[in-house]
Amino acid sequence: MVHPLVVRITHWINAFAVLVLVLSGWRIYNAAPLFPFRIPSELTLGGWLAGALQWHFAAMWILGLNGLAYVIYGLVSGHFRRKLLPISPRAVLHDVLEAFRGRLSHDDLSVYNTAQRAAYLALIVALVLLVLSGLAIWKPVQLQELTALMGGYEGARIVHFVCMSIVVLVVIVHVVMVALVPRTLPAMITGKVR
Amino acid sequence: MSQKIHRLERRLFLKQTLSLGAIALLSGCDVTNDDQVQRVLLGMSEWNDRAQAWLFDPNKLAPEYPENLVATPFPFNAYYEEEEVKVIDETDYQLSLGGLVKERKPWRLPELYALPQASQVTRLICVEGWSAIGKWSGVRLSEFLQRVGADLTAKYVGFRCADDYYGSIDMPTALHPQTFLALRFADRVLPPKYGFPMRLRAPTKLGFKNPKFIQEIFVSNTHPGGYWEDQGYNWFSGS
């Protein structure tokens, strides 16, 4: 078994939630851009601000609850420790360079190389920070301590945007890698290597 | 945002929700899908109303800021352009009361100015994402509602405005100590563009839940909705 059932289920639910949240989030961003650019409307979800907000505030529950289940499972079952550790900056750098030379081995899909470990850890941390900064933006009065921790309301918007960018970047690399090593895709569906 | 853009955006909304929504949901393209997706999303929005009401702490105050952080000029925002702002004649103005209220005699502006006044320097957060700090002074809505004998166990407080805007808030928010009937901005009589003679200022709500040019306040147990809320924006929209 390459991927346990819990990981496969939460992976696909997470993929759906992140897709909806990113596309609707871009529409929300366009209503008051933080930076001097807009996202092309064709890439966004919701059609107008209210629609985008409806998608965003519906999908946030899916992301949050699914993510909570995944993190609890990862910690309690030892999945995180087994799959994501050990990790060192030197090993990450080594594997990233190897990946660019096309020399990274994927013989055993159940073992993540350190470049993968770093990417998945970054994704988990970025998603946790996205949820926290999202809560800080959504509830800057009720959760004002959290908002203060994020550098205030405007600070939380920046954290939210930066973490979104990290997630999008990791997902793009992730999807490219799946395209380069296609047998990883059925493994995330059936759990086995064909 | 101008009304025209909103109309255009609304038209695109149906189209895009159908196409992108269908892709996102990995489901077959069915015309009824759009209605189904909309029903689910509105259901989630109502769920979010309940979640936010549960999360609302009546004793939690919005952070206050030093006065030197007040934004100048404070941004204008409405469903129309700034040139179209209505200028209300203060001699004609009267505030009427309706619904579950005992004393329904209309109020004149000098009577409102004569009530005990309070001030706040708080951040107004727009549903669009931008925010600005402002100083508002006026009458606590809770004190006003008590004074006119409103049924404080009712669910909603509604507002009708001179610019045809309308809105409503939940009673716990109406009774929050920072929810004001604001009569002044930055120590001066509220200028027309910020809602002269009187607007709502509730820092526990998003900006569009703070109606300007208030002409009528009513207390009700029937959901009064609101200008933006009836078009799909979340009703509770608490901060």
Coordinates of C-alpha atoms in Angstrom, one line a residue:
Chain A
M1 CA 0.0 0.0 0.0
V2 CA 1.5 3.3 -1.1
H3 CA -1.0 5.7 0.4
P4 CA -3.4 4.9 3.3
L5 CA -7.1 5.3 2.6
V6 CA -7.4 8.3 5.0
V7 CA -4.6 10.1 3.1
R8 CA -6.2 9.4 -0.3
I9 CA -9.7 10.6 0.7
T10 CA -8.4 13.7 2.5
H11 CA -6.1 14.4 -0.5
W12 CA -8.9 14.6 -3.0
I13 CA -11.3 16.5 -0.7
N14 CA -8.5 18.9 0.0
A15 CA -7.7 19.3 -3.8
F16 CA -11.4 20.2 -4.4
A17 CA -11.6 22.7 -1.5
V18 CA -8.3 24.4 -2.4
L19 CA -9.3 24.7 -6.1
V20 CA -12.6 26.4 -5.1
L21 CA -11.0 28.6 -2.4
V22 CA -8.2 29.8 -4.7
L23 CA -10.4 30.5 -7.7
S24 CA -13.1 32.3 -5.5
G25 CA -10.3 34.0 -3.5
W26 CA -8.9 35.5 -6.7
R27 CA -12.3 37.0 -7.4
I28 CA -12.5 38.4 -3.9
Y29 CA -8.9 39.8 -4.3
N30 CA -10.1 41.7 -7.4
A31 CA -12.7 43.6 -5.4
A32 CA -9.9 45.5 -3.6
P33 CA -6.5 44.4 -4.9
L34 CA -3.8 44.4 -2.3
F35 CA -1.1 44.8 -5.0
P36 CA -1.0 46.7 -8.3
F37 CA -2.5 43.9 -10.4
R38 CA -5.7 42.0 -10.9
I39 CA -6.4 38.3 -11.6
P40 CA -8.0 37.7 -15.0
S41 CA -11.7 37.2 -14.4
E42 CA -11.7 34.1 -16.6
L43 CA -9.6 32.4 -14.0
T44 CA -11.9 33.2 -11.1
L45 CA -15.0 31.5 -9.6
G46 CA -18.2 33.1 -8.5
G47 CA -18.9 35.6 -11.3
W48 CA -19.1 38.6 -8.9
L49 CA -18.0 39.4 -5.4
A50 CA -21.1 38.0 -3.6
G51 CA -20.9 34.7 -5.6
A52 CA -17.2 34.4 -4.9
L53 CA -17.8 35.0 -1.2
Q54 CA -20.5 32.3 -1.2
W55 CA -18.1 29.8 -2.7
H56 CA -15.2 30.9 -0.4
F57 CA -17.2 30.7 2.9
A58 CA -18.8 27.3 1.9
A59 CA -15.5 25.7 0.9
M60 CA -13.7 27.0 4.0
W61 CA -15.6 24.5 6.1
I62 CA -14.6 21.6 3.8
L63 CA -10.9 22.7 3.9
G64 CA -11.0 23.3 7.7
L65 CA -12.8 20.0 8.7
N66 CA -10.9 17.9 6.2
G67 CA -7.6 19.4 7.1
L68 CA -8.3 18.9 10.8
A69 CA -9.1 15.2 10.2
Y70 CA -5.9 14.9 8.1
V71 CA -3.6 16.6 10.7
I72 CA -5.0 14.6 13.6
Y73 CA -4.6 11.4 11.6
G74 CA -1.0 12.4 10.6
L75 CA 0.0 13.1 14.1
V76 CA -1.8 10.2 15.9
S77 CA -1.0 7.4 13.4
G78 CA 2.7 8.5 13.0
H79 CA 2.1 9.1 9.3
F80 CA 3.8 12.5 9.4
R81 CA 6.8 11.2 11.4
R82 CA 7.2 8.2 9.1
K83 CA 6.7 10.0 5.8
L84 CA 7.9 13.6 6.3
L85 CA 10.9 13.0 8.6
P86 CA 13.9 13.2 8.8
I87 CA 14.4 16.3 6.8
S88 CA 17.5 18.6 6.6
P89 CA 18.2 21.7 4.5
R90 CA 21.2 20.0 3.0
A91 CA 19.2 16.9 1.9
V92 CA 16.5 19.1 0.5
L93 CA 18.9 21.1 -1.6
H94 CA 20.6 17.9 -2.8
D95 CA 17.3 16.3 -3.9
V96 CA 16.0 19.5 -5.5
L97 CA 19.2 19.7 -7.6
E98 CA 18.9 16.0 -8.5
A99 CA 15.3 16.6 -9.5
F100 CA 16.4 19.4 -12.0
R101 CA 19.0 17.0 -13.4
G102 CA 16.2 14.4 -13.9
R103 CA 18.0 12.0 -11.6
L104 CA 15.6 11.7 -8.7
S105 CA 14.5 8.1 -8.1
H106 CA 10.8 7.3 -7.7
D107 CA 11.3 3.5 -7.5
D108 CA 9.4 3.2 -4.2
L109 CA 6.4 5.6 -4.2
S110 CA 5.7 5.0 -0.6
V111 CA 9.0 6.7 0.4
Y112 CA 9.1 10.5 -0.2
N113 CA 12.4 12.0 -1.2
T114 CA 13.5 15.0 0.8
A115 CA 12.4 17.5 -2.0
Q116 CA 8.9 16.0 -1.7
R117 CA 9.0 16.1 2.1
A118 CA 9.9 19.8 2.0
A119 CA 7.2 20.5 -0.5
Y120 CA 4.5 18.7 1.4
L121 CA 5.6 20.2 4.7
A122 CA 5.5 23.7 3.2
L123 CA 2.0 22.9 1.8
I124 CA 0.7 21.8 5.2
V125 CA 2.2 24.8 7.0
A126 CA 1.0 27.2 4.3
L127 CA -2.6 25.7 4.5
V128 CA -2.6 26.0 8.3
L129 CA -1.5 29.6 8.0
L130 CA -4.1 30.2 5.4
V131 CA -6.9 29.0 7.7
L132 CA -5.5 31.1 10.6
S133 CA -5.1 34.3 8.5
G134 CA -8.5 33.6 6.9
L135 CA -10.1 33.4 10.4
A136 CA -8.3 36.6 11.3
I137 CA -9.7 38.4 8.2
W138 CA -13.2 37.0 8.7
K139 CA -13.4 37.7 12.5
P140 CA -11.1 40.6 13.3
V141 CA -13.3 41.5 16.3
Q142 CA -14.3 38.2 17.7
L143 CA -10.9 36.7 17.1
Q144 CA -8.9 39.9 17.6
E145 CA -6.1 38.2 19.4
L146 CA -5.5 36.0 16.4
T147 CA -5.8 39.0 14.1
A148 CA -3.2 40.9 16.2
L149 CA -0.9 37.9 15.9
M150 CA -1.2 38.2 12.1
G151 CA -0.1 41.8 12.2
G152 CA -3.6 43.3 12.4
Y153 CA -6.3 43.1 9.8
E154 CA -4.2 44.4 6.9
G155 CA -1.3 42.2 8.0
A156 CA -3.6 39.2 7.9
R157 CA -4.6 40.0 4.3
I158 CA -0.9 39.9 3.3
V159 CA -0.2 36.7 5.2
H160 CA -3.3 35.2 3.5
F161 CA -2.1 36.3 0.0
V162 CA 1.5 35.1 0.5
C163 CA 0.4 31.7 1.8
M164 CA -2.0 31.4 -1.1
S165 CA 0.9 32.1 -3.5
I166 CA 3.0 29.4 -1.8
V167 CA 0.1 26.9 -2.1
V168 CA -0.4 27.7 -5.8
L169 CA 3.3 27.3 -6.4
V170 CA 3.6 24.0 -4.6
V171 CA 0.5 22.7 -6.4
I172 CA 1.8 23.7 -9.8
V173 CA 5.1 21.9 -9.2
H174 CA 3.2 18.9 -7.7
V175 CA 1.0 18.6 -10.8
V176 CA 4.0 18.9 -13.1
M177 CA 5.7 16.1 -11.2
V178 CA 2.7 13.9 -11.5
A179 CA 2.7 14.5 -15.2
L180 CA 6.4 13.5 -15.4
V181 CA 5.8 10.4 -13.2
P182 CA 2.3 9.4 -14.2
R183 CA 2.0 6.2 -12.2
T184 CA 1.8 8.3 -9.1
L185 CA -1.7 9.3 -10.1
P186 CA -3.4 5.9 -9.8
A187 CA -1.5 5.4 -6.6
M188 CA -3.3 8.3 -5.0
I189 CA -6.7 6.8 -6.1
T190 CA -6.4 3.1 -5.5
G191 CA -3.5 3.2 -3.0
K192 CA -1.5 0.7 -5.0
V193 CA 1.1 0.8 -7.7
R194 CA 0.0 -0.9 -10.9
Chain B
M1 CA -18.7 49.9 -7.4
S2 CA -21.2 51.3 -9.8
Q3 CA -24.6 49.8 -10.3
K4 CA -23.9 49.1 -13.9
I5 CA -20.9 47.0 -13.2
H6 CA -22.9 45.1 -10.6
R7 CA -25.7 44.3 -13.1
L8 CA -23.1 43.2 -15.6
E9 CA -21.3 41.1 -13.0
R10 CA -24.6 39.5 -11.9
R11 CA -25.3 38.4 -15.5
L12 CA -21.8 36.9 -15.7
F13 CA -22.3 35.3 -12.3
L14 CA -24.9 32.8 -13.6
K15 CA -22.8 31.9 -16.6
Q16 CA -19.6 31.4 -14.8
T17 CA -21.0 29.6 -11.8
L18 CA -22.5 27.1 -14.2
S19 CA -19.3 26.5 -16.1
L20 CA -16.7 26.8 -13.5
G21 CA -18.9 25.3 -10.8
A22 CA -19.5 22.3 -13.0
I23 CA -15.8 21.9 -13.6
A24 CA -15.0 22.4 -10.0
L25 CA -17.6 19.9 -8.9
L26 CA -16.4 17.4 -11.5
S27 CA -20.1 16.8 -12.3
G28 CA -21.9 16.5 -15.6
C29 CA -23.1 19.7 -17.3
D30 CA -26.7 19.9 -16.5
V31 CA -28.7 23.1 -16.8
T32 CA -30.4 22.6 -13.5
N33 CA -27.0 22.3 -11.9
D34 CA -26.8 26.0 -11.6
D35 CA -30.0 26.2 -9.5
Q36 CA -28.8 23.3 -7.3
V37 CA -25.4 24.9 -6.8
Q38 CA -27.0 28.2 -5.9
R39 CA -29.3 26.4 -3.4
V40 CA -26.4 24.7 -1.7
L41 CA -24.4 28.0 -1.6
L42 CA -27.3 30.0 -0.1
G43 CA -27.9 27.1 2.4
M44 CA -24.2 27.4 3.4
S45 CA -24.6 31.2 3.7
E46 CA -27.5 30.7 6.1
W47 CA -25.5 28.2 8.0
N48 CA -22.7 30.8 8.3
D49 CA -25.3 33.3 9.7
R50 CA -26.0 30.8 12.5
A51 CA -22.3 30.1 13.0
Q52 CA -21.5 33.8 13.3
A53 CA -24.4 34.5 15.7
W54 CA -23.0 31.7 17.8
L55 CA -19.5 33.2 17.6
F56 CA -20.7 36.7 18.5
D57 CA -19.6 37.7 22.0
P58 CA -21.9 40.6 23.1
N59 CA -19.1 41.8 25.5
K60 CA -16.2 41.7 23.1
L61 CA -15.3 45.2 22.0
A62 CA -13.8 46.0 18.6
P63 CA -10.2 47.3 18.9
E64 CA -10.0 51.2 19.2
Y65 CA -7.2 53.2 17.7
P66 CA -5.5 56.5 18.4
E67 CA -7.1 59.4 16.7
N68 CA -4.1 60.2 14.6
L69 CA -4.7 57.0 12.7
V70 CA -8.1 58.2 11.3
A71 CA -8.0 58.0 7.5
T72 CA -8.2 61.4 5.7
P73 CA -10.0 61.5 3.4
F74 CA -12.1 58.6 4.7
P75 CA -13.2 56.6 1.6
F76 CA -16.7 57.1 0.3
N77 CA -18.7 54.0 -0.5
A78 CA -22.3 53.4 -1.6
Y79 CA -24.1 51.5 -4.4
Y80 CA -23.9 54.8 -6.4
E81 CA -21.3 57.3 -7.2
E82 CA -20.3 60.1 -4.9
E83 CA -21.8 62.8 -7.2
E84 CA -25.2 61.2 -6.6
V85 CA -25.2 61.6 -2.8
K86 CA -28.5 63.0 -1.5
V87 CA -28.3 66.1 0.6
I88 CA -31.0 65.9 3.3
D89 CA -32.6 69.1 4.5
E90 CA -32.2 69.0 8.3
T91 CA -35.3 71.2 9.0
D92 CA -37.5 68.6 7.2
Y93 CA -35.7 65.6 8.6
Q94 CA -37.5 63.3 10.9
L95 CA -36.7 59.8 12.1
S96 CA -39.7 57.5 12.2
L97 CA -40.0 54.4 14.3
G98 CA -42.0 51.2 13.5
G99 CA -42.6 47.6 14.5
L100 CA -42.3 46.4 18.0
V101 CA -41.7 49.8 19.5
K102 CA -43.9 51.4 22.2
E103 CA -43.2 55.1 21.6
R104 CA -43.5 55.7 17.9
K105 CA -43.3 59.5 17.9
P106 CA -40.9 60.7 15.2
W107 CA -37.6 62.3 16.3
R108 CA -36.2 65.6 15.1
L109 CA -32.5 66.2 14.7
P110 CA -32.0 68.5 17.7
E111 CA -33.7 65.9 19.9
L112 CA -31.2 63.3 18.7
Y113 CA -28.3 65.7 19.3
A114 CA -29.6 66.3 22.8
L115 CA -29.3 62.6 23.8
P116 CA -26.2 61.3 25.6
Q117 CA -23.3 61.0 23.0
A118 CA -20.5 58.6 22.8
S119 CA -17.4 58.3 20.6
Q120 CA -15.4 55.5 19.0
V121 CA -12.3 55.3 16.8
T122 CA -12.6 52.0 15.0
R123 CA -11.8 50.2 11.8
L124 CA -14.5 50.0 9.2
I125 CA -14.0 46.9 7.1
C126 CA -15.6 46.7 3.7
V127 CA -16.8 43.4 2.3
E128 CA -14.5 44.2 -0.7
G129 CA -11.5 43.8 1.6
W130 CA -10.3 47.3 2.2
S131 CA -10.5 49.0 5.6
A132 CA -10.2 52.5 7.1
I133 CA -10.1 53.8 10.6
G134 CA -12.6 56.5 11.4
K135 CA -13.9 58.4 14.4
W136 CA -17.7 58.3 14.9
S137 CA -19.8 59.9 17.6
G138 CA -23.5 59.5 18.4
V139 CA -26.1 57.8 20.4
R140 CA -25.7 54.2 21.5
L141 CA -28.4 52.2 19.7
S142 CA -29.0 50.1 22.8
E143 CA -29.8 53.3 24.8
F144 CA -32.1 54.6 22.1
L145 CA -34.0 51.3 21.7
Q146 CA -34.5 51.2 25.5
R147 CA -35.7 54.9 25.5
V148 CA -38.3 54.3 22.9
G149 CA -39.5 51.1 24.5
A150 CA -38.4 48.7 21.8
D151 CA -39.0 45.0 22.4
L152 CA -35.4 44.0 23.1
T153 CA -36.3 40.3 22.9
A154 CA -37.2 40.7 19.2
K155 CA -34.8 39.2 16.6
Y156 CA -34.1 42.1 14.2
V157 CA -33.6 45.8 14.0
G158 CA -34.3 47.1 10.5
F159 CA -33.3 50.4 8.8
R160 CA -34.8 52.3 5.8
C161 CA -32.8 55.1 4.3
A162 CA -33.3 58.2 2.3
D163 CA -31.1 56.8 -0.6
D164 CA -33.5 53.8 -0.9
Y165 CA -30.9 51.6 0.8
Y166 CA -32.2 49.3 3.5
G167 CA -30.7 46.8 5.9
S168 CA -31.1 44.9 9.1
I169 CA -29.0 43.6 12.0
D170 CA -29.6 41.0 14.7
M171 CA -30.7 42.2 18.2
P172 CA -27.5 41.1 20.0
T173 CA -25.5 43.4 17.6
A174 CA -28.0 46.2 18.0
L175 CA -27.5 46.1 21.8
H176 CA -23.6 45.9 21.5
P177 CA -22.0 48.9 23.4
Q178 CA -20.2 50.0 20.2
T179 CA -23.3 50.0 17.9
F180 CA -24.1 53.7 17.4
L181 CA -26.5 55.9 15.7
A182 CA -23.7 58.1 14.4
L183 CA -24.3 61.8 14.1
R184 CA -20.7 63.0 13.8
F185 CA -17.6 62.0 11.9
A186 CA -14.2 63.2 13.1
D187 CA -15.9 65.6 15.6
R188 CA -17.9 67.3 12.9
V189 CA -21.5 67.0 11.9
L190 CA -21.7 64.0 9.6
P191 CA -21.1 65.2 6.0
P192 CA -23.6 64.1 3.3
K193 CA -21.2 61.6 1.8
Y194 CA -21.0 59.7 5.1
G195 CA -24.8 59.7 5.6
F196 CA -26.0 63.0 7.0
P197 CA -27.9 63.3 9.2
M198 CA -27.6 59.9 10.8
R199 CA -26.0 56.5 10.0
L200 CA -25.4 53.3 11.8
R201 CA -21.9 52.5 13.0
A202 CA -21.4 49.0 14.2
P203 CA -17.7 48.0 14.2
T204 CA -18.7 44.3 14.7
K205 CA -20.2 44.3 11.3
L206 CA -18.9 44.8 7.7
G207 CA -19.3 48.2 6.2
F208 CA -22.4 47.5 4.1
K209 CA -24.2 46.6 7.4
N210 CA -23.8 50.3 8.4
P211 CA -26.6 52.0 6.5
K212 CA -26.4 55.8 6.0
F213 CA -29.2 58.5 5.7
I214 CA -31.4 56.5 8.2
Q215 CA -35.0 57.7 8.0
E216 CA -36.8 54.8 9.8
I217 CA -35.8 52.3 12.4
F218 CA -38.1 49.3 13.1
V219 CA -38.0 46.3 15.3
S220 CA -39.3 43.0 14.0
N221 CA -39.3 39.2 14.3
T222 CA -39.6 38.8 10.6
H223 CA -36.3 38.8 8.7
P224 CA -36.1 42.2 7.0
G225 CA -33.2 41.3 4.6
G226 CA -31.2 44.1 3.1
Y227 CA -30.1 45.8 -0.2
W228 CA -27.0 43.7 -0.8
E229 CA -28.1 40.7 1.3
D230 CA -31.1 40.2 -0.9
Q231 CA -28.7 39.9 -3.9
G232 CA -26.5 37.2 -2.3
Y233 CA -24.2 38.8 0.2
N234 CA -24.1 37.1 3.6
W235 CA -26.7 38.6 6.0
F236 CA -24.9 38.4 9.3
S237 CA -21.6 39.6 7.9
G238 CA -20.1 40.1 11.4
S239 CA -16.5 41.0 12.1

